[in-house]
């Protein structure tokens, strides 16, 4: 049974293009057809670049025809989370305050992908300013999980995850501040990699929490994640936090055999917050890693229980500073009928920011305010040091740490909207790697009894994306998850 | 130590340049108290010998040569402004000179 064009991975698309008979325009048209057929149900996209994508595809076909040598991902249509700047179309962060905003430039990753021959199908839905774990905080629409339309796709990169899972793009980019790539990837059954802090340039990424944010690929398989990383990773003079570390060919790291690799199992990640079904899935995945040749060792990350608290102090403090720029003067929404500049700032922000963004800005303002700075912000920075030190210690005993990506499978739409803290706690297994700055991936490890995807998380030391990808690839190639595709018609 | 009052909410809203209606203030008193009570668990940690972590990677200052590089044109920079006169961003009058 041969696959439809829209079901191909990036590397299969490359082969189809190389073997001839298929053009980038055929492939792009197949995705656009799929989007018009199913996105009315899924709501993954906030803007579909119908004509622009076809025009880009035509240019790529010409580049192929002219014999230009292009990277393997050339010709594979992708989608970008709506906080990555593109000179075409709008970049709104799914916020009313940026309604109609047209970036005057392409972000670094957009430029790199376009130069490499990517076609962009459009921009994907997200929680407003990437603040959320379910996409329900989008000011534009609520996305749905392609595996079960009553469930959330996760967040904040939920639109990107849903688009990949529902074959509405070959791959997508997301951003991850506390799990915003990995949690939706786990919920939707795709691969999601958060690279090391500083591995990918953030020039043209609208900032949420600058010491944590990182852009990464969301793909149909692990090889595709390596192919995308080959293009987007690397130092950029326009982002002073991007690291001067050479970029390897990540595809060379992909091996089926894990002999010589030791994976650590952090006991704190297998305590009572992990539900039984998810526990069984992860234990099965660990058996598969052993089958592939890995050794396992129990490790401890003793400050795990403090990660969510640490994160919500640091990330909201940084967000309150970053979002201060939206004042209705240089870009974005301006409130009507104001008498002076003070009213202009206050009303533009109050009308433009949604409830969760306001909540986080207020929390961040509180923890930075006079009298509370030491008790909250400084304390959290010290706790962050302890959390990072836990990983340094643990990595003395193992090459990677494996854990569940989420404590449960995708939850129902509306389930956690009444209690912000409960929503924050869905990220307990992903937040620590952002605090420590280390790379981490979520790779699908089968369906639960309720037919929802589960995600295995693999974390490695700084800049060890090759090990992350190697283990994820070996798992994927050895496991028989029998997941199939989401039952969308 | 957590326990946010309505006065606290009003004070931080003022710092954050947000205006809240009464209902939002009441709601936020509960929500922020709830979140900060959870955050208070950080108080259990002995951090007397722990330095604060500013950055995930040990990076030193990043310098570049002080040379002019191409940047946005004035037109491009003004393109998204809610109000401009072709040269400047326009805002309501700040000083009452009448």
Coordinates of C-alpha atoms in Angstrom, one line a residue:
Chain A
X1 CA 0.0 0.0 0.0
X2 CA 1.7 3.1 -1.2
X3 CA 1.4 6.4 0.7
X4 CA -0.3 9.5 -0.5
X5 CA 2.2 12.3 -1.2
X6 CA 1.0 14.2 1.9
X7 CA 1.8 11.2 4.1
X8 CA 5.5 11.2 3.1
X9 CA 8.2 12.1 5.5
X10 CA 10.8 14.7 4.5
X11 CA 13.3 12.0 3.4
X12 CA 10.6 10.1 1.5
X13 CA 9.6 13.4 -0.2
X14 CA 13.3 13.9 -1.2
X15 CA 13.4 10.4 -2.7
X16 CA 10.1 11.0 -4.5
X17 CA 11.4 14.2 -6.0
X18 CA 14.7 12.7 -6.9
X19 CA 13.2 9.7 -8.6
X20 CA 11.2 12.0 -10.8
X21 CA 7.6 11.8 -11.9
X22 CA 6.6 14.0 -8.9
X23 CA 7.1 17.8 -8.6
X24 CA 7.2 20.0 -5.6
X25 CA 4.0 21.6 -7.0
X26 CA 2.3 18.2 -6.9
X27 CA 3.3 17.7 -3.3
X28 CA 2.3 21.2 -2.3
X29 CA -1.0 20.8 -4.0
X30 CA -1.6 17.5 -2.1
X31 CA -1.1 19.2 1.2
X32 CA -3.3 22.2 0.4
X33 CA -6.0 19.8 -0.6
X34 CA -5.6 18.0 2.7
X35 CA -5.8 21.3 4.6
X36 CA -9.0 22.3 2.9
X37 CA -10.4 18.8 3.6
X38 CA -9.6 18.4 7.3
X39 CA -8.5 21.7 8.9
X40 CA -12.1 22.8 9.3
X41 CA -12.2 20.1 12.0
X42 CA -8.6 20.4 13.4
X43 CA -8.0 24.1 13.3
X44 CA -4.3 23.7 13.1
X45 CA -3.6 26.7 10.8
X46 CA -4.4 30.4 11.5
X47 CA -3.3 31.4 8.0
X48 CA -2.9 29.2 4.9
X49 CA -0.6 30.5 2.2
X50 CA -2.6 29.0 -0.6
X51 CA -1.2 31.0 -3.6
X52 CA 2.2 31.8 -2.0
X53 CA 2.9 28.2 -1.3
X54 CA 2.2 27.2 -4.9
X55 CA 4.4 30.1 -6.1
X56 CA 7.2 29.0 -3.8
X57 CA 6.8 25.4 -5.1
X58 CA 7.1 26.6 -8.7
X59 CA 10.3 28.3 -7.9
X60 CA 11.7 25.2 -6.1
X61 CA 10.8 23.1 -9.2
X62 CA 12.8 25.6 -11.3
X63 CA 15.7 25.4 -9.0
X64 CA 15.6 21.5 -9.2
X65 CA 15.3 21.7 -13.0
X66 CA 18.3 24.1 -13.2
X67 CA 20.3 21.4 -11.4
X68 CA 20.8 23.4 -8.3
X69 CA 22.1 21.3 -5.4
X70 CA 19.7 21.7 -2.5
X71 CA 19.6 20.1 1.0
X72 CA 17.6 17.0 1.5
X73 CA 14.6 18.9 2.9
X74 CA 14.2 21.0 -0.3
X75 CA 10.7 20.7 -1.7
X76 CA 9.1 19.4 1.5
X77 CA 6.2 21.7 2.5
X78 CA 6.3 22.9 6.1
X79 CA 4.4 25.1 8.5
X80 CA 5.6 27.7 11.0
X81 CA 4.3 28.5 14.4
X82 CA 2.8 31.9 14.3
X83 CA 5.5 33.5 16.5
X84 CA 8.2 33.0 13.9
X85 CA 8.5 36.1 11.8
X86 CA 7.9 35.8 8.1
X87 CA 8.0 38.7 5.6
X88 CA 5.0 37.2 3.9
X89 CA 1.7 37.2 5.6
X90 CA 1.1 38.0 9.3
X91 CA 2.9 37.1 12.5
X92 CA 0.4 37.5 15.3
X93 CA 1.5 35.1 18.2
X94 CA -2.3 34.4 18.1
X95 CA -2.8 37.6 20.2
X96 CA -5.2 40.4 19.6
X97 CA -2.4 42.8 20.3
X98 CA -0.5 41.7 17.2
X99 CA -3.6 41.4 15.0
X100 CA -2.6 42.4 11.4
X101 CA 1.1 42.6 12.3
X102 CA 3.3 42.1 9.2
X103 CA 6.9 41.5 10.0
X104 CA 9.3 43.6 7.9
X105 CA 11.7 40.6 7.8
X106 CA 12.0 36.8 7.9
X107 CA 13.3 35.3 11.1
X108 CA 16.6 33.5 11.0
X109 CA 15.0 30.0 10.8
X110 CA 12.6 31.2 8.1
X111 CA 15.5 32.5 6.0
X112 CA 17.5 29.3 6.5
X113 CA 14.6 27.1 5.5
X114 CA 13.6 29.2 2.4
X115 CA 17.2 29.3 1.3
X116 CA 17.3 25.5 1.7
X117 CA 14.3 25.1 -0.6
X118 CA 11.4 24.9 1.8
X119 CA 7.8 25.6 0.9
X120 CA 5.8 27.2 3.6
X121 CA 2.1 26.2 3.8
X122 CA 1.2 28.8 6.4
X123 CA 1.3 29.7 10.1
X124 CA 0.0 27.5 12.8
X125 CA -2.1 28.1 15.9
X126 CA -0.6 28.4 19.4
X127 CA -1.4 29.6 22.9
X128 CA -1.2 33.4 22.9
X129 CA 2.5 34.4 23.1
X130 CA 3.3 30.6 23.7
X131 CA 1.7 30.8 27.2
X132 CA -0.2 27.6 27.6
X133 CA -0.2 23.8 27.3
X134 CA -3.3 23.2 25.2
X135 CA -3.7 25.9 22.5
X136 CA -6.9 27.0 24.3
X137 CA -5.3 30.3 25.1
X138 CA -5.1 31.3 21.4
X139 CA -7.1 34.5 20.7
X140 CA -7.9 33.2 17.3
X141 CA -9.3 29.6 17.6
X142 CA -9.1 26.4 19.6
X143 CA -7.2 23.6 17.8
X144 CA -8.2 20.0 18.2
X145 CA -6.2 16.7 18.5
X146 CA -6.3 14.8 15.2
X147 CA -6.5 11.5 17.2
X148 CA -9.6 12.6 19.0
X149 CA -11.3 15.9 18.3
X150 CA -12.6 16.3 21.8
X151 CA -9.0 16.4 23.1
X152 CA -6.5 19.2 23.1
X153 CA -3.5 19.0 20.8
X154 CA -1.2 20.3 23.6
X155 CA 0.5 23.6 23.6
X156 CA 1.8 25.9 23.0
X157 CA 2.9 24.6 19.6
X158 CA -0.3 22.7 19.3
X159 CA -1.2 23.9 15.8
X160 CA 2.2 22.7 14.5
X161 CA 1.9 19.3 16.2
X162 CA -1.7 18.8 14.9
X163 CA -0.7 19.8 11.4
X164 CA 2.2 17.3 11.3
X165 CA 0.0 14.5 12.8
X166 CA -2.9 15.1 10.4
X167 CA -0.6 15.2 7.3
X168 CA -1.3 18.8 6.7
X169 CA 2.5 19.5 6.3
X170 CA 5.6 17.4 6.1
X171 CA 7.2 19.0 9.1
X172 CA 6.7 22.1 11.2
X173 CA 8.7 24.4 13.5
X174 CA 7.6 25.1 17.1
X175 CA 9.2 26.8 20.0
X176 CA 9.7 25.4 23.5
X177 CA 10.0 27.4 26.7
X178 CA 8.8 24.8 29.2
X179 CA 7.7 22.0 27.0
X180 CA 5.8 23.7 24.2
X181 CA 7.4 21.5 21.4
X182 CA 7.5 18.2 23.3
X183 CA 4.1 18.2 25.1
X184 CA 2.1 18.8 21.9
X185 CA 4.4 16.3 20.0
X186 CA 3.6 13.7 22.6
X187 CA -0.1 14.5 22.6
X188 CA -0.3 14.3 18.8
X189 CA 2.0 11.4 18.2
X190 CA 4.9 13.2 16.3
X191 CA 8.5 13.8 17.0
X192 CA 9.4 17.1 18.7
X193 CA 12.9 18.2 19.5
X194 CA 13.9 21.1 21.8
X195 CA 17.5 21.8 21.0
X196 CA 20.1 23.0 23.5
X197 CA 19.6 26.6 24.6
X198 CA 21.6 28.6 22.0
X199 CA 21.7 25.9 19.4
X200 CA 19.2 27.6 17.0
X201 CA 19.1 31.4 16.3
X202 CA 16.1 33.2 17.8
X203 CA 16.4 36.2 15.6
X204 CA 12.8 36.8 14.5
X205 CA 11.3 34.7 17.2
X206 CA 8.9 36.8 19.3
X207 CA 10.3 36.4 22.8
X208 CA 8.4 34.9 25.7
X209 CA 11.1 34.0 28.3
X210 CA 14.5 34.8 26.9
X211 CA 16.6 32.5 29.1
X212 CA 14.5 29.5 28.2
X213 CA 13.0 29.9 24.7
X214 CA 14.3 27.7 21.9
X215 CA 13.1 26.8 18.4
X216 CA 13.0 23.2 17.2
X217 CA 11.6 20.8 14.6
X218 CA 8.3 18.8 14.8
X219 CA 8.4 15.9 12.4
X220 CA 6.9 12.6 11.3
X221 CA 10.1 10.7 12.2
X222 CA 13.5 11.1 13.8
X223 CA 15.5 11.2 10.6
X224 CA 13.4 14.2 9.6
X225 CA 14.2 16.0 12.8
X226 CA 17.9 15.4 12.0
X227 CA 17.4 16.8 8.5
X228 CA 15.7 19.9 9.8
X229 CA 18.3 20.5 12.5
X230 CA 21.1 20.3 9.8
X231 CA 19.5 23.4 8.3
X232 CA 18.3 25.5 11.3
X233 CA 21.2 25.0 13.8
X234 CA 24.1 27.3 14.1
X235 CA 25.5 30.5 15.4
X236 CA 24.0 33.8 14.2
X237 CA 25.5 37.2 14.9
X238 CA 22.0 38.7 15.2
X239 CA 21.3 36.5 18.2
X240 CA 24.0 37.0 20.8
X241 CA 22.8 34.0 22.8
X242 CA 23.3 31.6 19.9
X243 CA 26.4 29.5 20.6
X244 CA 29.7 29.3 18.8
X245 CA 29.6 25.5 18.6
X246 CA 30.1 23.7 15.3
X247 CA 27.1 22.0 13.7
X248 CA 27.6 18.3 12.9
X249 CA 25.7 16.4 10.3
X250 CA 23.0 15.1 12.6
X251 CA 22.0 12.3 10.2
X252 CA 25.4 10.6 10.8
X253 CA 24.4 10.0 14.4
X254 CA 21.4 7.9 13.5
X255 CA 22.2 4.2 14.3
X256 CA 19.9 1.4 15.1
X257 CA 22.3 -0.1 17.7
X258 CA 22.6 1.3 21.2
X259 CA 25.5 -0.9 22.4
X260 CA 27.7 1.2 24.7
X261 CA 24.9 3.6 25.5
X262 CA 23.7 3.9 29.1
X263 CA 20.4 5.5 29.7
X264 CA 19.4 6.9 33.1
X265 CA 16.0 6.4 34.6
X266 CA 15.2 9.3 37.0
X267 CA 13.2 7.8 39.9
X268 CA 11.5 11.2 40.5
X269 CA 9.8 11.0 37.1
X270 CA 8.1 7.7 37.9
X271 CA 6.3 8.7 41.1
X272 CA 2.6 9.1 41.7
X273 CA 1.9 11.9 39.3
X274 CA 2.5 9.5 36.4
X275 CA -0.7 7.8 35.5
X276 CA -0.7 4.0 35.2
X277 CA -1.3 3.8 31.4
X278 CA 1.5 6.2 30.7
X279 CA 3.8 4.3 33.1
X280 CA 3.1 1.0 31.2
X281 CA 3.9 2.7 27.9
X282 CA 7.2 4.1 29.1
X283 CA 8.3 0.9 30.7
X284 CA 7.6 -0.8 27.4
X285 CA 9.7 1.8 25.7
X286 CA 12.6 1.2 28.1
X287 CA 12.5 -2.5 27.3
X288 CA 12.8 -1.6 23.7
X289 CA 15.8 0.5 24.4
X290 CA 17.4 -2.5 26.2
X291 CA 16.6 -4.7 23.2
X292 CA 18.4 -2.2 21.0
X293 CA 21.5 -2.6 23.2
X294 CA 21.2 0.1 25.8
X295 CA 22.1 -0.4 29.4
X296 CA 19.9 1.3 32.0
X297 CA 20.8 2.7 35.4
X298 CA 18.6 4.4 38.0
X299 CA 19.5 8.0 38.6
X300 CA 18.2 10.8 40.8
X301 CA 17.2 14.4 40.0
X302 CA 16.4 15.3 43.6
X303 CA 15.1 18.9 42.8
X304 CA 12.5 17.8 40.2
X305 CA 9.7 18.6 42.5
X306 CA 10.8 22.3 42.5
X307 CA 11.0 22.7 38.7
X308 CA 7.5 24.0 38.0
X309 CA 7.6 26.5 40.9
X310 CA 11.1 27.7 39.7
X311 CA 9.9 27.9 36.1
X312 CA 6.8 30.0 36.9
X313 CA 8.8 32.6 38.7
X314 CA 11.6 32.9 36.1
X315 CA 9.5 32.6 33.0
X316 CA 6.8 35.1 34.1
X317 CA 9.4 37.6 35.3
X318 CA 11.1 37.5 31.9
X319 CA 7.7 37.6 30.1
X320 CA 6.7 40.7 32.1
X321 CA 9.8 42.4 30.8
X322 CA 9.6 41.1 27.2
X323 CA 5.9 42.0 26.8
X324 CA 6.4 45.5 28.0
X325 CA 7.3 46.4 24.4
X326 CA 3.7 46.0 23.3
X327 CA 2.6 49.5 24.1
X328 CA 0.5 50.5 21.0
X329 CA 3.1 52.9 19.7
X330 CA 5.4 51.3 17.2
X331 CA 3.3 48.2 16.2
X332 CA 0.4 46.3 17.3
X333 CA -3.0 47.2 18.6
X334 CA -3.7 50.7 19.8
X335 CA -6.7 51.4 21.9
X336 CA -9.1 54.0 20.5
X337 CA -10.3 57.2 22.3
X338 CA -7.4 57.6 24.7
X339 CA -6.6 61.1 26.1
X340 CA -2.9 60.7 26.9
X341 CA 0.1 58.3 26.5
X342 CA -0.5 56.7 29.9
X343 CA -4.1 55.7 28.8
X344 CA -2.7 54.7 25.5
X345 CA -0.3 52.1 27.1
X346 CA -2.8 50.9 29.6
X347 CA -5.8 50.5 27.3
X348 CA -3.8 49.0 24.4
X349 CA -2.3 46.4 26.7
X350 CA -5.5 45.6 28.6
X351 CA -7.6 45.2 25.4
X352 CA -4.8 43.4 23.5
X353 CA -3.6 40.8 26.0
X354 CA -5.8 37.8 26.8
X355 CA -6.4 36.5 30.4
X356 CA -3.5 34.0 30.6
X357 CA -1.0 36.6 29.3
X358 CA -2.3 39.2 31.7
X359 CA -2.1 36.7 34.6
X360 CA 1.6 35.9 33.8
X361 CA 2.6 39.5 33.3
X362 CA 1.0 40.3 36.7
X363 CA 2.7 37.3 38.3
X364 CA 6.1 38.3 36.8
X365 CA 5.6 41.9 37.8
X366 CA 4.9 40.7 41.4
X367 CA 7.9 38.5 41.7
X368 CA 10.2 41.3 40.5
X369 CA 8.6 44.0 42.6
X370 CA 10.4 45.7 45.4
X371 CA 10.3 43.6 48.6
X372 CA 9.6 40.3 46.7
X373 CA 12.6 40.1 44.4
X374 CA 14.8 38.2 46.8
X375 CA 12.1 35.9 48.1
X376 CA 10.9 34.9 44.6
X377 CA 13.1 35.8 41.7
X378 CA 16.5 35.4 43.3
X379 CA 15.4 32.3 45.1
X380 CA 14.2 30.8 41.8
X381 CA 17.5 31.5 40.2
X382 CA 19.2 29.6 43.0
X383 CA 16.8 26.7 42.7
X384 CA 17.5 26.7 38.9
X385 CA 21.1 26.3 39.7
X386 CA 20.3 23.3 41.9
X387 CA 18.2 21.8 39.1
X388 CA 20.9 22.2 36.6
X389 CA 23.4 20.6 39.0
X390 CA 21.2 17.6 39.4
X391 CA 21.6 16.9 35.6
X392 CA 25.3 17.5 35.7
X393 CA 25.6 14.9 38.5
X394 CA 23.2 12.4 36.8
X395 CA 25.0 12.6 33.4
X396 CA 28.2 11.4 35.2
X397 CA 26.4 8.0 35.3
X398 CA 24.7 7.9 31.9
X399 CA 24.7 9.3 28.4
X400 CA 21.0 10.2 28.4
X401 CA 18.0 10.4 30.7
X402 CA 14.7 8.8 29.5
X403 CA 11.3 9.6 31.0
X404 CA 7.7 10.1 30.1
X405 CA 7.2 13.4 28.2
X406 CA 3.8 14.0 29.9
X407 CA 2.1 12.6 33.0
X408 CA -1.1 11.7 31.1
X409 CA -2.2 11.5 27.4
X410 CA -4.0 14.5 25.9
X411 CA -6.8 15.8 28.1
X412 CA -10.2 17.0 27.1
X413 CA -10.9 20.5 25.8
X414 CA -12.0 22.7 28.6
X415 CA -10.7 20.3 31.3
X416 CA -8.0 22.5 32.8
X417 CA -9.0 26.0 31.8
X418 CA -10.6 26.8 35.2
X419 CA -7.4 26.2 37.2
X420 CA -4.2 27.8 35.9
X421 CA -2.0 25.9 38.3
X422 CA -3.4 22.5 37.2
X423 CA -2.6 23.5 33.6
X424 CA 1.0 24.5 34.6
X425 CA 1.5 21.1 36.2
X426 CA 1.0 19.3 32.9
X427 CA 4.6 20.3 32.0
X428 CA 6.3 18.7 35.0
X429 CA 8.4 16.4 32.9
X430 CA 9.5 18.9 30.3
X431 CA 10.2 22.1 32.3
X432 CA 13.5 20.9 33.9
X433 CA 15.4 20.6 30.6
X434 CA 14.5 24.2 29.7
X435 CA 15.8 25.3 33.1
X436 CA 19.0 23.3 32.6
X437 CA 19.3 24.4 29.0
X438 CA 19.7 20.8 27.7
X439 CA 18.3 19.2 24.6
X440 CA 15.3 16.9 24.8
X441 CA 13.1 15.1 22.4
X442 CA 9.7 13.5 22.6
X443 CA 9.3 10.5 20.3
X444 CA 6.0 8.6 19.9
X445 CA 5.8 5.3 21.9
X446 CA 2.4 3.9 21.0
X447 CA -1.2 4.5 21.8
X448 CA -2.9 4.3 25.2
X449 CA -6.1 2.2 25.6
X450 CA -8.1 5.3 24.8
X451 CA -6.3 5.5 21.5
X452 CA -4.2 8.6 22.3
X453 CA -0.5 8.9 21.6
X454 CA 2.1 8.6 24.4
X455 CA 5.6 10.3 24.2
X456 CA 9.0 9.1 25.4
X457 CA 11.3 11.9 26.4
X458 CA 15.1 11.6 26.0
X459 CA 17.3 14.3 27.5
X460 CA 21.1 14.7 27.0
X461 CA 23.9 17.1 28.1
X462 CA 24.3 20.5 26.4
X463 CA 24.9 20.2 22.6
X464 CA 24.5 16.4 22.7
X465 CA 21.7 16.5 20.1
X466 CA 23.5 13.7 18.3
X467 CA 23.0 11.3 21.2
X468 CA 19.4 12.5 21.6
X469 CA 18.7 11.7 18.0
X470 CA 20.6 8.4 18.0
X471 CA 18.6 7.0 20.9
X472 CA 15.3 8.3 19.5
X473 CA 16.1 6.8 16.1
X474 CA 17.1 3.4 17.6
X475 CA 13.9 3.4 19.6
X476 CA 11.8 4.3 16.6
X477 CA 13.4 1.7 14.4
X478 CA 13.3 -1.1 17.0
X479 CA 9.8 -0.5 18.4
X480 CA 6.7 -1.7 16.8
X481 CA 4.3 0.9 18.1
X482 CA 1.6 0.0 15.6
X483 CA 0.2 3.5 15.9
X484 CA -0.9 4.1 12.3
X485 CA -2.4 7.4 11.4
X486 CA -5.1 9.5 13.2
X487 CA -8.6 8.4 12.2
X488 CA -9.4 11.6 10.4
X489 CA -11.5 11.6 7.3
Chain B
X1 CA 4.1 34.4 52.8
X2 CA 1.8 34.1 49.9
X3 CA -1.6 35.7 50.2
X4 CA -2.2 38.3 47.6
X5 CA -4.7 41.1 48.5
X6 CA -6.8 43.2 46.3
X7 CA -4.5 46.1 47.0
X8 CA -1.5 44.0 45.8
X9 CA -3.3 43.2 42.6
X10 CA -4.1 46.8 42.0
X11 CA -0.5 47.8 42.7
X12 CA 1.1 45.3 40.4
X13 CA -1.6 46.1 37.7
X14 CA -0.5 49.7 37.9
X15 CA 3.2 48.7 37.6
X16 CA 2.3 46.4 34.6
X17 CA 0.2 49.1 33.0
X18 CA -2.9 47.0 33.0
X19 CA -6.4 48.0 34.0
X20 CA -8.6 45.4 35.6
X21 CA -12.3 45.4 36.3
X22 CA -13.6 44.4 39.8
X23 CA -14.4 40.8 38.7
X24 CA -10.9 40.3 37.3
X25 CA -9.3 41.7 40.5
X26 CA -11.3 39.3 42.6
X27 CA -10.4 36.4 40.4
X28 CA -6.7 37.3 40.3
X29 CA -6.6 37.5 44.1
X30 CA -7.5 33.8 44.2
X31 CA -5.4 32.7 41.3
X32 CA -2.3 34.5 42.2
X33 CA -2.5 33.4 45.8
X34 CA -3.0 29.8 44.7
X35 CA 0.1 30.0 42.4
X36 CA 2.3 31.8 44.9
X37 CA 1.3 29.3 47.6
X38 CA 2.6 26.6 45.3
X39 CA 5.7 28.6 44.5
X40 CA 6.4 29.0 48.3
X41 CA 7.7 25.4 48.3
X42 CA 11.0 26.9 47.1
X43 CA 11.4 28.1 50.6
X44 CA 12.0 24.5 51.7
X45 CA 15.3 24.6 49.7
X46 CA 18.5 25.5 51.5
X47 CA 20.2 27.8 49.0
X48 CA 22.6 29.6 51.3
X49 CA 25.6 28.3 49.4
X50 CA 24.0 28.3 45.9
X51 CA 24.8 31.1 43.5
X52 CA 21.9 32.3 41.4
X53 CA 21.9 31.0 37.8
X54 CA 21.5 33.8 35.3
X55 CA 22.0 31.8 32.1
X56 CA 21.8 28.1 31.0
X57 CA 25.2 28.2 29.3
X58 CA 28.4 29.6 30.6
X59 CA 28.8 32.4 28.1
X60 CA 31.0 35.5 28.3
X61 CA 30.1 38.8 26.8
X62 CA 29.6 38.7 23.1
X63 CA 31.2 41.6 21.3
X64 CA 31.2 42.7 17.6
X65 CA 33.0 45.3 15.6
X66 CA 31.2 48.7 15.8
X67 CA 30.4 48.9 12.1
X68 CA 27.2 50.1 10.5
X69 CA 25.3 47.3 8.8
X70 CA 22.1 47.4 6.7
X71 CA 19.0 47.7 8.8
X72 CA 15.3 48.5 8.3
X73 CA 14.5 51.5 6.2
X74 CA 12.4 54.2 7.9
X75 CA 9.4 53.2 5.8
X76 CA 9.7 49.6 6.9
X77 CA 10.1 50.6 10.5
X78 CA 7.0 52.7 10.4
X79 CA 4.9 50.3 8.4
X80 CA 3.2 48.7 11.4
X81 CA 2.8 51.8 13.5
X82 CA -0.9 52.5 14.4
X83 CA -0.2 56.2 13.6
X84 CA 2.8 57.9 12.0
X85 CA 3.5 60.9 9.9
X86 CA 6.0 59.4 7.5
X87 CA 8.9 60.4 9.7
X88 CA 7.9 59.7 13.3
X89 CA 5.6 57.5 15.4
X90 CA 2.7 59.6 16.6
X91 CA 1.3 59.5 20.1
X92 CA -1.2 61.7 22.0
X93 CA 0.2 64.9 23.3
X94 CA 2.4 64.5 26.4
X95 CA 2.9 68.1 27.5
X96 CA 0.0 70.4 27.8
X97 CA 1.3 73.5 26.1
X98 CA -2.0 75.2 25.5

